[in-house]
Amino acid sequence: MTSTSLTPQSAIRQQTAVSRFSAEYRTDTPFVAEPRPRLSWVTAAQSTGWLQRGAELRLTRGETVESAEHAGPESVLVEWPFRAIAAGEQVDVEVRVSGNDGGTTDWSAPLTLVGGFVDGPWQAEAISLPARAGEETPLGQPGQLRHEFTVGEGLAKATLFATAHGVYQAEINGCEVDDQILKPGWTAYGDRLNHETTDVTALLAPGANAIGIWLAGGWFTEKYGFHGFAKPFYGEQPAVKVELRLEYTDGTRETVASGPAWMASTGGPLVSSGIYAGEAFDARRAEAGWSEPAFDDAHWLPAPVDVKDTWAEATPAIAPPVRRIEEVPVREVLTTPAGATVLDFGQNLVGRLRIRVTGEAGHTVTLRHAEVLEDGELSLRPLRQAAATDSYTLAGSGEEEWEPRFTFHGFRYAQVDNWPGGLDAAAITAVVIHNDMRRTGWFECSDPLLNRLHENALWGMRGNFLALPTDCPQRDERLGWTGDIQVFSPTASYLYDSLGFLGSWLQDLSLEQGHRDGVVPIIVPSVLGMLESPVAAWGDAATVVPWVLFERFGDTGLLRRQYSSMRDWADALLKVRDSSGLWQGQMQLGDWLDPAAPPDKPGAARTHGDIVASAYLYKSLDLVAQAAAVLGHGADQERYASLAQETRLAFLAEYVTPAGRMVSDAQTAYSLALIFGISTDPHQRQALGDRLAELARLGGYRIATGFVGTPLIADALTVTGHLDAAERLLTQTECPSWLYPVTQGATTIWERWDSILEDGSVNPGEMTSFNHYALGAIADWMHRTVAGLAPAAPGYRKISIAPRPLASLEYAATSHETPYGLARVAWKRLEDRILVDATVPPGTTAVVSLPDGAPVFDVGSGQHRWDVPAAAAAAGPGAPSLHSPLADIIDDPDAYAAAWQAIDAQDPAAAAAFRKDTVWYRQTSLDQSLLFTPPAVKEDIAAALAAVAERRSTPTFTNS
């Protein structure tokens, strides 16, 4: 092994600077949700091995300047060292850092922070919209609210606070107050509401002013449920609370608050709005100046006040808001067999359409959305009861621009009906929306299919991180399924800074759990009223997600906040644990969507549900013990560690034979025992891994795992020395596999491995989504193993550099914006060498395990390069023939492809059976397995295999 450092060791002191400075989770606003926000900073330093020795913090509060010393290396989520920030108070914080190179940075740019929480009880009353005269008021009817008020001279600051049962947007004097959408998001409304805090000083002027509110039902009035049994869960009509606080230079304060003096209208242009249904807008009904002063609202009605006002307390949002993130143009305009006009945006995405249209007043354009086409038409069946349809009725005032306000759709295709005149594709744009998280993770390699798979996982996360982590964004569901995020949280934590987003959702999980004696529902917020007993892998989100966030972000505060939830879930499981120490005999979802399960029975997996449940029982008990150790709860640590050990031993006694076989001889079972650490004996672990690899071979290296096993199997194979088998699984293109959807044109992760069947038809199952991120959890293994970057200590304080080059790849690279700065690992092949480049952020160290198998070693921060010999290639496959064992054929991709392609040329049905139904017994010859194959076809197969052997025996000459 040779190693070089790209930064000279002799550079003892070089310029350093604070490159990023932030408070708590949000960086998009100066408003903080906590009076004592924790501070984080990133230091850019060029010297190799740079470590922080300490820092000095400086606070400017009005005319007062305070300072505080911070000793030691920590620069992430550092406790606030000053007096608490008061509600509405503005302060500036600066930091300068000293390092082990003897240097000290300049002061950072000031970080302005404002107390974004309400001081004292809200003065605002909850107001809603008037009922329609003489007719039944539709569920979740949208409308508008307004109020005029006077601003005096000398206004210093104006802050708007608002929350809703539903979704809203505020305007002041005709201008929207911010660029956020679908505010205030979806929380467990009965227990917790988010409120926005917005500085609106610049929108006000002395004298008459007006505030207007667009209001719709959103998630609050939506109907939830399946198979025609959907019904409202929270309420039937939306309502809003608004409070505008004015501060003047002379110290006086005023509050403008929602109440009975506000006026309301349901006769405006927003005719109907629903998350699932879509939105209807009639521009003829728009009233100019409605959110400006001097508007004649005599025809409006007083806003009804919710006199009960049983609203949950509203607290500042800690998750980044939903925003318009990107715009995607039309890639192609299609005409369907039925003559409809369909737009293809080339990417399955989540958002809505923005249109520019000219036509006569009263002309209505309809937009319908779908993820895929079937027989050339929009495939609407997978949407179930979701209409996913928007309509716009023109005012006839020249070119008009419109975008739905309070809905979203999951789609790649949109059918446009009744467009006036010829359709110009440039007149319609897809607007991508999701929570505005900071991108932090990237991956690329030499295989374009794997790059597309990674992009699909990324787009799946983008589409489903909208208000809360949902399962899918298109059909009549879009719910916070706990199992999905439990398996995907490591990938999510790498791709985006999702700490605030998932931390917010975990608050709702804890609150929902509190109503169920520690049991976590299968969706959060819980609106289905089903499966209220513990469900393994779903409810375990209570322990797994906080621990993942601790590992990836180093947030001990979040772990402390969620600890009681973690412990309560473990205690709920102990109540259903049987006398043997296992979790058995309960209803489970198990290894959901195992590809062997029938379309109408997605839980009928090869791995028994009791094995899944008992493995997760151990996992959660063990995580609670680990969390207790971090937090210093010694008694809890001892108790839960002992309980976990009891369950681990009971699992081995019940489900694992002495020879290393599982009673459910299925890949998920073996993966659970290995990756959860249930099997610890080296000989037994190797036997389990060897059997797992054999099962992968017997399955033709096609996927045989569902939601539970899929995130684990590549790791389970890798840690037991079967990287080659993991590679074959990853690079497989036959169905079911990760790459089969890619070969079918997928641009997001599918819910089912075969959401589109090989004949091009849509899977007949009731659950067929084309944007479900859970199975995209393999991306985390691609980051950690294929490219080789992972945390070796919480929050990446220490980094693991351990690339494991796949034989089929020429290079791979990944980078991640850690809490300490950018880390990167990249490798490439140079003949018989592997060149590894790595970037270790300042303030951190790394443990390095190179692919040549040399002993691990540590390095400091900076740029590093290693040139090592590639692992010795395994003995190449021999000359394949009809007499070769099936095991040799399946382990030889060239021979396998030649065999089935030769069959396919004569009999496609037989080729499909060969690929899917052949049992790959190790010693059975290919000739024996083709017992009923016509001799002519056998001759073609023999010739194809001979051609493979000939290619291998022919020397390849290259110019030197």
CSV table of C-alpha atoms in Angstrom, one decimal, residues 253-480:
chain,number,residue,atom,x,y,z
A,253,ARG,CA,-47.3,47.5,21.2
A,254,GLU,CA,-50.5,46.6,19.5
A,255,THR,CA,-52.0,43.3,18.4
A,256,VAL,CA,-54.3,42.7,15.5
A,257,ALA,CA,-56.0,39.3,16.1
A,258,SER,CA,-58.6,37.2,14.3
A,259,GLY,CA,-62.0,37.4,15.8
A,260,PRO,CA,-65.7,38.3,15.1
A,261,ALA,CA,-64.7,41.6,13.4
A,262,TRP,CA,-63.2,39.7,10.5
A,263,MET,CA,-65.2,39.2,7.3
A,264,ALA,CA,-65.4,36.0,5.3
A,265,SER,CA,-66.5,34.8,1.8
A,266,THR,CA,-67.0,31.5,0.1
A,267,GLY,CA,-68.0,33.1,-3.1
A,268,GLY,CA,-64.4,33.7,-4.3
A,269,PRO,CA,-62.5,31.9,-7.1
A,270,LEU,CA,-61.4,29.0,-5.1
A,271,VAL,CA,-64.4,26.8,-5.7
A,272,SER,CA,-63.2,23.5,-4.2
A,273,SER,CA,-60.0,22.1,-2.9
A,274,GLY,CA,-58.9,18.7,-1.5
A,275,ILE,CA,-55.6,16.9,-1.1
A,276,TYR,CA,-56.9,13.8,-2.9
A,277,ALA,CA,-59.5,15.4,-5.2
A,278,GLY,CA,-57.6,18.4,-6.5
A,279,GLU,CA,-58.6,22.0,-6.9
A,280,ALA,CA,-61.2,23.9,-8.9
A,281,PHE,CA,-60.6,27.6,-9.6
A,282,ASP,CA,-63.0,30.0,-11.3
A,283,ALA,CA,-61.1,33.2,-12.2
A,284,ARG,CA,-64.3,35.0,-13.1
A,285,ARG,CA,-65.1,35.1,-9.3
A,286,ALA,CA,-61.9,36.7,-8.3
A,287,GLU,CA,-62.3,40.1,-6.6
A,288,ALA,CA,-59.5,42.6,-7.2
A,289,GLY,CA,-58.1,44.2,-4.1
A,290,TRP,CA,-59.7,41.9,-1.6
A,291,SER,CA,-56.6,41.8,0.7
A,292,GLU,CA,-56.1,45.6,0.4
A,293,PRO,CA,-57.6,48.5,2.3
A,294,ALA,CA,-60.7,50.3,1.1
A,295,PHE,CA,-62.1,47.1,-0.4
A,296,ASP,CA,-65.9,47.0,-0.3
A,297,ASP,CA,-66.7,43.9,1.6
A,298,ALA,CA,-70.3,44.7,2.3
A,299,HIS,CA,-71.4,41.5,0.5
A,300,TRP,CA,-69.1,39.4,2.7
A,301,LEU,CA,-70.3,37.9,6.0
A,302,PRO,CA,-68.9,38.1,9.5
A,303,ALA,CA,-66.4,35.2,10.1
A,304,PRO,CA,-67.9,32.6,12.5
A,305,VAL,CA,-65.9,32.2,15.7
A,306,ASP,CA,-65.2,28.8,17.2
A,307,VAL,CA,-66.5,29.5,20.7
A,308,LYS,CA,-65.4,26.1,21.9
A,309,ASP,CA,-61.8,26.7,20.9
A,310,THR,CA,-60.5,23.3,22.0
A,311,TRP,CA,-57.4,23.8,19.8
A,312,ALA,CA,-54.1,22.2,20.8
A,313,GLU,CA,-51.3,24.6,21.7
A,314,ALA,CA,-49.5,26.0,18.7
A,315,THR,CA,-45.7,25.9,18.8
A,316,PRO,CA,-43.1,27.2,16.3
A,317,ALA,CA,-42.4,24.9,13.4
A,318,ILE,CA,-39.0,23.2,13.6
A,319,ALA,CA,-39.1,21.5,10.3
A,320,PRO,CA,-38.2,23.5,7.2
A,321,PRO,CA,-41.4,24.6,5.3
A,322,VAL,CA,-42.9,23.2,2.1
A,323,ARG,CA,-41.8,25.3,-0.8
A,324,ARG,CA,-41.7,25.3,-4.6
A,325,ILE,CA,-38.3,23.7,-5.1
A,326,GLU,CA,-37.9,23.2,-8.9
A,327,GLU,CA,-39.7,23.6,-12.2
A,328,VAL,CA,-39.7,20.8,-14.8
A,329,PRO,CA,-40.7,21.5,-18.4
A,330,VAL,CA,-42.7,19.3,-20.6
A,331,ARG,CA,-40.5,16.7,-22.3
A,332,GLU,CA,-43.0,15.5,-24.9
A,333,VAL,CA,-46.6,16.1,-25.9
A,334,LEU,CA,-48.4,12.8,-26.6
A,335,THR,CA,-51.7,12.0,-28.3
A,336,THR,CA,-53.3,8.9,-26.8
A,337,PRO,CA,-55.2,6.2,-28.8
A,338,ALA,CA,-58.4,7.8,-27.5
A,339,GLY,CA,-57.3,11.2,-28.9
A,340,ALA,CA,-56.5,12.8,-25.6
A,341,THR,CA,-53.6,15.2,-25.1
A,342,VAL,CA,-51.1,14.0,-22.5
A,343,LEU,CA,-47.9,15.8,-21.3
A,344,ASP,CA,-44.9,13.7,-20.4
A,345,PHE,CA,-42.5,15.5,-18.0
A,346,GLY,CA,-40.0,12.7,-18.1
A,347,GLN,CA,-39.8,12.4,-14.3
A,348,ASN,CA,-42.3,11.1,-11.8
A,349,LEU,CA,-42.6,14.0,-9.4
A,350,VAL,CA,-44.7,15.6,-6.7
A,351,GLY,CA,-46.3,19.0,-7.1
A,352,ARG,CA,-48.7,20.6,-9.5
A,353,LEU,CA,-48.9,22.4,-12.8
A,354,ARG,CA,-48.6,26.0,-13.6
A,355,ILE,CA,-50.4,27.1,-16.7
A,356,ARG,CA,-50.4,30.2,-18.9
A,357,VAL,CA,-53.6,30.3,-21.0
A,358,THR,CA,-55.6,32.7,-23.1
A,359,GLY,CA,-59.3,32.2,-24.0
A,360,GLU,CA,-62.8,33.3,-23.5
A,361,ALA,CA,-64.4,33.9,-20.2
A,362,GLY,CA,-66.1,30.7,-18.8
A,363,HIS,CA,-63.9,28.3,-20.7
A,364,THR,CA,-62.7,25.5,-18.4
A,365,VAL,CA,-59.4,23.7,-18.7
A,366,THR,CA,-59.1,20.4,-16.9
A,367,LEU,CA,-55.8,18.8,-15.8
A,368,ARG,CA,-55.7,15.2,-14.7
A,369,HIS,CA,-52.6,13.5,-13.3
A,370,ALA,CA,-51.1,10.0,-13.3
A,371,GLU,CA,-47.7,8.3,-12.7
A,372,VAL,CA,-47.8,5.9,-15.7
A,373,LEU,CA,-49.5,5.2,-19.0
A,374,GLU,CA,-51.3,1.9,-19.7
A,375,ASP,CA,-52.3,1.0,-23.3
A,376,GLY,CA,-51.3,4.6,-24.1
A,377,GLU,CA,-53.8,6.2,-21.8
A,378,LEU,CA,-53.4,7.6,-18.3
A,379,SER,CA,-53.4,4.7,-15.8
A,380,LEU,CA,-55.9,5.9,-13.2
A,381,ARG,CA,-56.7,2.7,-11.4
A,382,PRO,CA,-53.7,2.9,-9.1
A,383,LEU,CA,-55.1,6.3,-7.8
A,384,ARG,CA,-58.1,4.4,-6.3
A,385,GLN,CA,-60.5,7.1,-5.0
A,386,ALA,CA,-58.2,10.1,-5.6
A,387,ALA,CA,-59.5,12.1,-8.5
A,388,ALA,CA,-56.2,14.1,-8.7
A,389,THR,CA,-57.9,16.5,-11.0
A,390,ASP,CA,-57.5,20.3,-11.2
A,391,SER,CA,-59.6,22.7,-13.3
A,392,TYR,CA,-59.3,26.3,-14.2
A,393,THR,CA,-62.1,28.5,-15.5
A,394,LEU,CA,-60.9,31.5,-17.4
A,395,ALA,CA,-61.7,35.1,-16.7
A,396,GLY,CA,-61.2,36.0,-20.3
A,397,SER,CA,-58.8,38.8,-19.5
A,398,GLY,CA,-55.9,38.0,-21.8
A,399,GLU,CA,-53.1,35.7,-20.8
A,400,GLU,CA,-53.9,34.2,-17.4
A,401,GLU,CA,-51.5,32.3,-15.2
A,402,TRP,CA,-52.6,29.8,-12.6
A,403,GLU,CA,-51.2,27.2,-10.2
A,404,PRO,CA,-53.3,25.3,-7.7
A,405,ARG,CA,-52.8,26.6,-4.1
A,406,PHE,CA,-53.8,23.9,-1.6
A,407,THR,CA,-53.3,20.5,-3.3
A,408,PHE,CA,-50.5,18.3,-4.8
A,409,HIS,CA,-50.3,15.3,-7.0
A,410,GLY,CA,-47.8,12.5,-7.7
A,411,PHE,CA,-47.4,12.3,-11.5
A,412,ARG,CA,-45.2,12.1,-14.5
A,413,TYR,CA,-48.1,12.5,-17.0
A,414,ALA,CA,-50.9,15.0,-17.1
A,415,GLN,CA,-53.9,14.9,-19.4
A,416,VAL,CA,-55.0,18.3,-20.6
A,417,ASP,CA,-58.6,18.6,-21.7
A,418,ASN,CA,-60.4,21.5,-23.3
A,419,TRP,CA,-57.3,23.7,-23.9
A,420,PRO,CA,-58.4,26.7,-25.9
A,421,GLY,CA,-56.6,26.7,-29.3
A,422,GLY,CA,-53.4,25.0,-30.0
A,423,LEU,CA,-51.4,23.8,-27.0
A,424,ASP,CA,-47.9,25.2,-26.6
A,425,ALA,CA,-45.9,22.9,-24.4
A,426,ALA,CA,-44.0,25.9,-23.0
A,427,ALA,CA,-47.3,27.2,-21.5
A,428,ILE,CA,-47.4,24.4,-18.9
A,429,THR,CA,-44.7,23.7,-16.3
A,430,ALA,CA,-44.6,21.1,-13.5
A,431,VAL,CA,-43.8,22.7,-10.1
A,432,VAL,CA,-42.0,20.3,-7.7
A,433,ILE,CA,-42.8,20.9,-4.1
A,434,HIS,CA,-41.5,19.3,-0.8
A,435,ASN,CA,-40.1,20.4,2.5
A,436,ASP,CA,-37.2,22.7,1.8
A,437,MET,CA,-34.4,20.5,3.3
A,438,ARG,CA,-30.7,21.1,2.5
A,439,ARG,CA,-29.3,18.5,0.1
A,440,THR,CA,-26.4,16.7,1.8
A,441,GLY,CA,-25.7,13.4,0.0
A,442,TRP,CA,-24.5,12.4,-3.5
A,443,PHE,CA,-23.4,9.2,-5.3
A,444,GLU,CA,-22.2,8.2,-8.7
A,445,CYS,CA,-20.5,5.3,-10.3
A,446,SER,CA,-19.6,3.8,-13.7
A,447,ASP,CA,-22.9,2.0,-14.1
A,448,PRO,CA,-25.7,4.3,-15.4
A,449,LEU,CA,-28.4,1.9,-14.2
A,450,LEU,CA,-27.1,2.2,-10.6
A,451,ASN,CA,-26.9,6.0,-11.0
A,452,ARG,CA,-30.5,6.0,-12.1
A,453,LEU,CA,-31.5,3.8,-9.1
A,454,HIS,CA,-29.9,6.2,-6.8
A,455,GLU,CA,-31.7,9.1,-8.5
A,456,ASN,CA,-34.9,7.2,-8.1
A,457,ALA,CA,-34.4,6.9,-4.4
A,458,LEU,CA,-33.6,10.6,-4.2
A,459,TRP,CA,-36.8,11.5,-6.1
A,460,GLY,CA,-38.8,9.1,-4.0
A,461,MET,CA,-37.7,10.9,-0.9
A,462,ARG,CA,-38.4,14.3,-2.4
A,463,GLY,CA,-41.9,13.3,-3.3
A,464,ASN,CA,-42.7,11.8,0.1
A,465,PHE,CA,-41.1,14.3,2.4
A,466,LEU,CA,-44.0,16.7,2.2
A,467,ALA,CA,-45.3,17.9,5.6
A,468,LEU,CA,-44.5,14.4,7.0
A,469,PRO,CA,-42.8,11.2,5.7
A,470,THR,CA,-45.5,9.6,3.7
A,471,ASP,CA,-45.7,6.2,1.9
A,472,CYS,CA,-46.8,7.6,-1.4
A,473,PRO,CA,-47.9,10.9,-2.9
A,474,GLN,CA,-50.5,10.1,-5.5
A,475,ARG,CA,-53.4,7.8,-4.4
A,476,ASP,CA,-56.0,8.2,-1.7
A,477,GLU,CA,-53.5,7.5,1.1
A,478,ARG,CA,-50.4,9.7,1.5
A,479,LEU,CA,-50.0,8.7,5.1
A,480,GLY,CA,-47.1,8.6,7.6
